[in-house]
Coordinates of C-alpha atoms (C1' of nucleotides) in Angstrom, one line a residue:
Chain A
X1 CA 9.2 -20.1 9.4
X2 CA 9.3 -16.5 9.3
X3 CA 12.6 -15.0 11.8
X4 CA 13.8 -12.2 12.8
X5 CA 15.7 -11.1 9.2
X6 CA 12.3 -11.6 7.7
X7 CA 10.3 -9.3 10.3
X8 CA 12.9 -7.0 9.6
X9 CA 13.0 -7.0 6.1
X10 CA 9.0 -6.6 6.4
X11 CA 9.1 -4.2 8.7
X12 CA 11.0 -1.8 5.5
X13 CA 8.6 -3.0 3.1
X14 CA 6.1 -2.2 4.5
X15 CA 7.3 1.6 5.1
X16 CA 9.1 1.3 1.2
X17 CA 7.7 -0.4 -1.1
X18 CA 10.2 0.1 -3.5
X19 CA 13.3 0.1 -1.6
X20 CA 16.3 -1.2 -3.8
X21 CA 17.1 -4.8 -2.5
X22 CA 21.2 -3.4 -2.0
X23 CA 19.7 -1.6 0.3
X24 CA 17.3 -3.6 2.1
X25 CA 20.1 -6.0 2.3
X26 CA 22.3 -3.6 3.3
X27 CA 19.7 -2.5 6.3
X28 CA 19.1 -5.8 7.5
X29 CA 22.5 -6.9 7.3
X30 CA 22.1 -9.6 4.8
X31 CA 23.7 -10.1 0.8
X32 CA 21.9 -8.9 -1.6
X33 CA 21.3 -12.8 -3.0
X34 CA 20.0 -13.8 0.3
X35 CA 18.1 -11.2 1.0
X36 CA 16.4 -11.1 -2.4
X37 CA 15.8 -14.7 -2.5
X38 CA 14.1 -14.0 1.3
X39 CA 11.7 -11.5 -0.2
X40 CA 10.6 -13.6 -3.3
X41 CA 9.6 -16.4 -0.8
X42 CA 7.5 -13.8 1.0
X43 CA 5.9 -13.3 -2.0
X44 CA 5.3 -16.7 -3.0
X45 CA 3.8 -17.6 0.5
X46 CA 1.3 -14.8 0.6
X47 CA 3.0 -12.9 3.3
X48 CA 3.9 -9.9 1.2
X49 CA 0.3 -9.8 -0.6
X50 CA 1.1 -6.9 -3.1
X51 CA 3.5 -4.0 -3.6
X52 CA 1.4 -1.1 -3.6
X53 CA 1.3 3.1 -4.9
X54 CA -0.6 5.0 -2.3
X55 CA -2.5 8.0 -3.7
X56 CA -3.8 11.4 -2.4
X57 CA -7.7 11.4 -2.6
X58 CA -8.2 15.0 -2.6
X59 CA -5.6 15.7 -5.2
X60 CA -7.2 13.1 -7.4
X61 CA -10.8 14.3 -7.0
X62 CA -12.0 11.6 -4.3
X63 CA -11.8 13.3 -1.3
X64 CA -15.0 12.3 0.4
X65 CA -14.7 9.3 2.7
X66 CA -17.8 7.8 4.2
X67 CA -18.1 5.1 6.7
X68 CA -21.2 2.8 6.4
X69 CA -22.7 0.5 9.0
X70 CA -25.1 -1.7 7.3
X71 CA -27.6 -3.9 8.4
X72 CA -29.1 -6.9 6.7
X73 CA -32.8 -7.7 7.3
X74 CA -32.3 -11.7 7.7
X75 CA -28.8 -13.6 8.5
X76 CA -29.4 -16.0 6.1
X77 CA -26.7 -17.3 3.4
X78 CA -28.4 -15.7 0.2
X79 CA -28.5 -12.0 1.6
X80 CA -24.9 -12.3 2.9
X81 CA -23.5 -13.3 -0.2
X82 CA -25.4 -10.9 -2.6
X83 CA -24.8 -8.0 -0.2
X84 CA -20.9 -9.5 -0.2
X85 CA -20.6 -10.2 -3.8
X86 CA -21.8 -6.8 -4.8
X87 CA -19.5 -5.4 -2.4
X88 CA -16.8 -7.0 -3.8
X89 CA -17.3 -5.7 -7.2
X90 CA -17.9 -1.9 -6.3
X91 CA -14.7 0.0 -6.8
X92 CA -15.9 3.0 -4.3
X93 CA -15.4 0.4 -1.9
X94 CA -12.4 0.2 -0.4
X95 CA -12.7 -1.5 2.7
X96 CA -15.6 -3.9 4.0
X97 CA -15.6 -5.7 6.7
X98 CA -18.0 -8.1 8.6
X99 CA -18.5 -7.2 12.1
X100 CA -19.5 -8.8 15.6
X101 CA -22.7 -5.9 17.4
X102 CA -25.5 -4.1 16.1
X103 CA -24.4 -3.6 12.3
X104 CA -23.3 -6.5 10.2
X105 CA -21.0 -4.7 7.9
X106 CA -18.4 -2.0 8.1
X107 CA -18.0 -0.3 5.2
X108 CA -15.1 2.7 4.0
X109 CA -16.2 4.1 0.5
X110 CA -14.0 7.0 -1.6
X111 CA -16.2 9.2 -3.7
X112 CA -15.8 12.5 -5.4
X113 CA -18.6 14.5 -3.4
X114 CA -22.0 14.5 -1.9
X115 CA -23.5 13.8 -5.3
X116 CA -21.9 10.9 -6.5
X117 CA -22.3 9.3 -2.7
X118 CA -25.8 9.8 -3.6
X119 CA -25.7 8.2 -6.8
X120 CA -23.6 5.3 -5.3
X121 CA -25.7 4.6 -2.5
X122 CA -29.2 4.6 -4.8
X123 CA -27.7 2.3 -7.4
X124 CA -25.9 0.0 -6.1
X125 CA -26.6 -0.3 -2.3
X126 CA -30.8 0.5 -2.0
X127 CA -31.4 -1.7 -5.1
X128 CA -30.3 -4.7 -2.8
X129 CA -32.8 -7.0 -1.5
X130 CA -32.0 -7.9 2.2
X131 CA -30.5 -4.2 3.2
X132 CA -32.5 -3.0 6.3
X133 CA -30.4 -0.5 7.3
X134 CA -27.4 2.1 6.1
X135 CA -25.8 4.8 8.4
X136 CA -23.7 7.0 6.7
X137 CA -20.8 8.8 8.9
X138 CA -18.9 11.2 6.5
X139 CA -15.7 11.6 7.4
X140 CA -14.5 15.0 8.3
X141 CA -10.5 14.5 9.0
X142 CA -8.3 11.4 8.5
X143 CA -6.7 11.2 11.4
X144 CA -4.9 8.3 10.5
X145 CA -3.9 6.3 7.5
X146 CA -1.4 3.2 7.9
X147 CA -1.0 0.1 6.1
X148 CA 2.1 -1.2 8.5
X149 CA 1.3 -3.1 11.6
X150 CA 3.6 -4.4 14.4
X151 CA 5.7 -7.1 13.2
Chain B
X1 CA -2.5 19.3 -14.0
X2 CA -3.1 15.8 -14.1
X3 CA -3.7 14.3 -17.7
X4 CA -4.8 10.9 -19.3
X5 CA -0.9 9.7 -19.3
X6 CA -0.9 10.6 -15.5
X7 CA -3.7 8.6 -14.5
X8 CA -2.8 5.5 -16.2
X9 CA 0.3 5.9 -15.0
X10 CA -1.3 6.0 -11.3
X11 CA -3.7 3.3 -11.7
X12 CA -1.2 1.0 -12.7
X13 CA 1.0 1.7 -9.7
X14 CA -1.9 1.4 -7.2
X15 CA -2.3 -2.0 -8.7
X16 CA 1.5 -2.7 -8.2
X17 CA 3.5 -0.2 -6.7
X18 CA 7.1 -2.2 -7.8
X19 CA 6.8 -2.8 -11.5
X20 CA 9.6 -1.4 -13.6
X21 CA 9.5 1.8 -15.0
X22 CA 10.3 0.4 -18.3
X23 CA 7.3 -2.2 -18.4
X24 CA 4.7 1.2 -16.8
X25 CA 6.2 3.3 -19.5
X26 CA 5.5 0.2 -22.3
X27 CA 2.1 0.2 -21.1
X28 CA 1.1 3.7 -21.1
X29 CA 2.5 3.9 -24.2
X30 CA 5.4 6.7 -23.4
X31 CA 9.2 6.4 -23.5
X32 CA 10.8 5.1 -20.1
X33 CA 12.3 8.6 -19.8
X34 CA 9.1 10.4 -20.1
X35 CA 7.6 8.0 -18.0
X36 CA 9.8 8.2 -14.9
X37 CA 9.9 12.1 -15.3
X38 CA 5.8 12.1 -14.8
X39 CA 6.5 9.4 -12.0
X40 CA 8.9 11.7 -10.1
X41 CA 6.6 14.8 -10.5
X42 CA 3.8 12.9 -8.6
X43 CA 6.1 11.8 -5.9
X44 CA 7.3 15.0 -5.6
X45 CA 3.8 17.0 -5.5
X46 CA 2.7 14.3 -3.1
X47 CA -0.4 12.7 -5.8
X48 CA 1.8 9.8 -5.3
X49 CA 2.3 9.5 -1.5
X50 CA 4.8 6.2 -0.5
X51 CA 4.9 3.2 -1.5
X52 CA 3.8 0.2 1.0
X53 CA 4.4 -4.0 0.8
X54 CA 1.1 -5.3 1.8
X55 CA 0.9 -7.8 4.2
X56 CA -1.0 -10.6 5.5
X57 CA -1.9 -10.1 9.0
X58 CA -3.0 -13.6 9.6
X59 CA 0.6 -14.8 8.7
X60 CA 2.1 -12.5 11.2
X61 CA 0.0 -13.0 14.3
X62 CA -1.9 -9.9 13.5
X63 CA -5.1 -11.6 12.8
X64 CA -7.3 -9.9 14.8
X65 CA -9.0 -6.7 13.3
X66 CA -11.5 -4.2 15.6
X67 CA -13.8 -1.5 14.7
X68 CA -14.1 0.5 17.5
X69 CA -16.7 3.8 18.1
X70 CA -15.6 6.2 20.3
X71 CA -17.4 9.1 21.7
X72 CA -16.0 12.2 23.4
X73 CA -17.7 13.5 26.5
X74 CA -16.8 16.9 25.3
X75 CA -16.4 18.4 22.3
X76 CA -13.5 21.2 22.8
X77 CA -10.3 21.2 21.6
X78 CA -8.0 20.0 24.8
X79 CA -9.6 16.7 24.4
X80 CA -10.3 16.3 21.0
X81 CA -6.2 17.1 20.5
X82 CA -5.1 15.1 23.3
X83 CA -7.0 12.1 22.0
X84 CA -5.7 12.1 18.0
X85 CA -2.3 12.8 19.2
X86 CA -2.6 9.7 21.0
X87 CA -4.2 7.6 18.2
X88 CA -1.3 9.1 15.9
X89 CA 1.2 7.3 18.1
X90 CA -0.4 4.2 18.8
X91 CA 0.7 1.2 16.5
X92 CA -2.0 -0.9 17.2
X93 CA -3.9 1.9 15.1
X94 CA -3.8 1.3 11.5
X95 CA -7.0 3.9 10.4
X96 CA -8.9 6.9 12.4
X97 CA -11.4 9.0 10.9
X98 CA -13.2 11.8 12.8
X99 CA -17.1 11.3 11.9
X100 CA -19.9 13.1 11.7
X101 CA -23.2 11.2 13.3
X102 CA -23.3 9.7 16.9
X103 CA -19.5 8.7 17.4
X104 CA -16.7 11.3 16.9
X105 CA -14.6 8.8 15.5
X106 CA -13.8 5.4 13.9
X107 CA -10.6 3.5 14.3
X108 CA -9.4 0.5 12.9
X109 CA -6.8 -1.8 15.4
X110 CA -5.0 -4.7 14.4
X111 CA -3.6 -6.8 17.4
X112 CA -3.0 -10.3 17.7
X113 CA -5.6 -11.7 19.7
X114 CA -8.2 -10.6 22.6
X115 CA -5.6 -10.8 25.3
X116 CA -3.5 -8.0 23.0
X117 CA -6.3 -5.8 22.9
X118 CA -7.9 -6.3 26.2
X119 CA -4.6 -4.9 26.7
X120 CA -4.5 -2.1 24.4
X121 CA -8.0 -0.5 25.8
X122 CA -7.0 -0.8 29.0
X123 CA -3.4 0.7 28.7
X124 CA -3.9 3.3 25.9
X125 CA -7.6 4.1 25.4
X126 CA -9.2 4.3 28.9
X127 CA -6.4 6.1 30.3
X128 CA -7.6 9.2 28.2
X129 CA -9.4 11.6 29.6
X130 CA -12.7 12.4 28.2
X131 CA -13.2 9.5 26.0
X132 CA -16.8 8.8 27.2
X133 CA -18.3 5.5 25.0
X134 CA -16.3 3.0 23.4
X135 CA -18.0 0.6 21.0
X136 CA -15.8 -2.3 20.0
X137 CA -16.7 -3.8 16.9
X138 CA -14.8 -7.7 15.9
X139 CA -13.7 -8.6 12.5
X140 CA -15.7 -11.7 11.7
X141 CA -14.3 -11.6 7.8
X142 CA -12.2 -9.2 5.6
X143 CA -14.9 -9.1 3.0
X144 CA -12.5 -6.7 0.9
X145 CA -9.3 -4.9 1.7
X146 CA -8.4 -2.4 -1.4
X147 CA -6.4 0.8 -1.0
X148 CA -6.9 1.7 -5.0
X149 CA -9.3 4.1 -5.6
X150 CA -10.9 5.2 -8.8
X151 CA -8.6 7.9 -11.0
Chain C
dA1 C1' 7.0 18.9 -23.2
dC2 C1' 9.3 14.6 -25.7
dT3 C1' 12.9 10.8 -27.6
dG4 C1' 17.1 8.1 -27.9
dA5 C1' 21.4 7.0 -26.2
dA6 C1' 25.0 6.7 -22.7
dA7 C1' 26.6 5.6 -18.1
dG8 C1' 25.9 3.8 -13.8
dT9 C1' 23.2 0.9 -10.8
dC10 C1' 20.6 -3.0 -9.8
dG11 C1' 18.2 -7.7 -10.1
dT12 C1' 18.8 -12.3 -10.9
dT13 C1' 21.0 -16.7 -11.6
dG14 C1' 24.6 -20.3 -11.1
dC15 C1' 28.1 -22.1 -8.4
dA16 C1' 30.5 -23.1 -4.3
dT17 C1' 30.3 -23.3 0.8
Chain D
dA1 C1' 20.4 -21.9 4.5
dT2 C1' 24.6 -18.5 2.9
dG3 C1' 28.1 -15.4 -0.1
dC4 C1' 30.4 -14.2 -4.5
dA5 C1' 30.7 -13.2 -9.2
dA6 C1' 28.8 -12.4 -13.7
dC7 C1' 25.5 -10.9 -17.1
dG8 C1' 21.5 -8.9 -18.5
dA9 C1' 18.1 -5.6 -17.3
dC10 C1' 17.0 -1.4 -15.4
dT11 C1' 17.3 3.5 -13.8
dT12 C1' 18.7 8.0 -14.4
dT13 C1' 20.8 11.8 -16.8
dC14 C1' 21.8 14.5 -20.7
dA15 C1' 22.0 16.3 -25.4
dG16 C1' 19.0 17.2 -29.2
dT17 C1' 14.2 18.0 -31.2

DNA sequence: ACTGAAAGTCGTTGCAT
DNA sequence: ATGCAACGACTTTCAGT
């Protein structure tokens, strides 16, 4: 089971990725051998998923961030999983998630500008059998951007 | 500027944010110095933001993800301010995007169960003044959680 | 800008507790 | 589970192109 030199080892990975394990050991008050061999098991259980670089958008050209609300036309199995499998595979696609109310998916997709949104939305969301509905929000300020949660 | 080296570089590191800088240099085909150099430049302009261990919030009694929609009753500043500098401090918060179309914003809270964010409406988000309409939105499935976007 | 080499630091394993 | 010690691997800097 996960304690309390775990949560707090996580709690720094989470804000640095790529801390040096001297000094994550040295934070958590740990050796270096323990509190390495703490972090691989982490790994190998799944609770640290990935180590990951996060990026600028609008210093990289994909600084237009749309939220989508989707409807499908009919809750049955076949819809779900194209809509889902073809989610899956869209790399402007960051985030999808399906939701309890009025819309059956949440969407977050990272795009260049107006015109490739367009694009993205007549080629790979309209072609889909079973989509009823699609509201596009555009974002106009990221308020907030976090990966960590309370551990 | 950016050139082809940089965005390799980049789209290897969103993919895994702790390989060594000898392997990223290998596979971008530069020497590890010239590498690391390009790496530090990105950090330093900010391209390259942090660096974050992903976790999984269903290991860490963080399993339950909302979507909420929140309207303002008022659109002027005094509320607008008082009500990102509050999402800004909030843990529970991981993502809040100001929107254009019927809600003035989307967030995305991660809390441990219903009793945890019965809670966190009631003591952080109903408190505000001039929050009007709050839509709350359950996570039935992470259909897909990605913070790599296309370079 | 880049490479290659040098020096220092770190990751990783084995062993003992 | 832990710490210590050793070795190989890696990071980081610097001189030279």
């Amino acid at each position: 089971m996960i304690d309390q030199y775990d949560r707090r080892i996580l709690r720094i990975l989470q804000q640095d990725g790529r801390i040096t394990n001297q000094q994550l050991a040295q934070q958590v008050d740990l050796s270096a051998a323990a509190c390495w061999r703490r972090v691989k098991a982490m790994e190998e259980s799944g609770v640290i998923q990935r180590y990951a670089a996060l990026l600028d958008p609008r210093q990289l050209e994909q600084g237009l961030t749309v939220v989508l609300m989707v409807q499908l036309s009919q809750h049955n199995r076949a819809y779900r999983d194209a809509f889902e499998t073809r989610v899956k595979g869209l790399s402007e696609v960051l985030q999808c998630y399906a939701l309890t109310g009025n819309a059956d998916f949440m969407l977050r997709v990272q795009v260049p500008d107006m015109a490739a949104y367009d694009r993205f939305l007549n080629d790979n969301l309209f072609t889909l059998e079973g989509v009823a509905q699609v509201q596009s929000n555009f974002a106009l300020r990221e308020v907030k951007y976090e990966t960590a949660f309370d551990i």
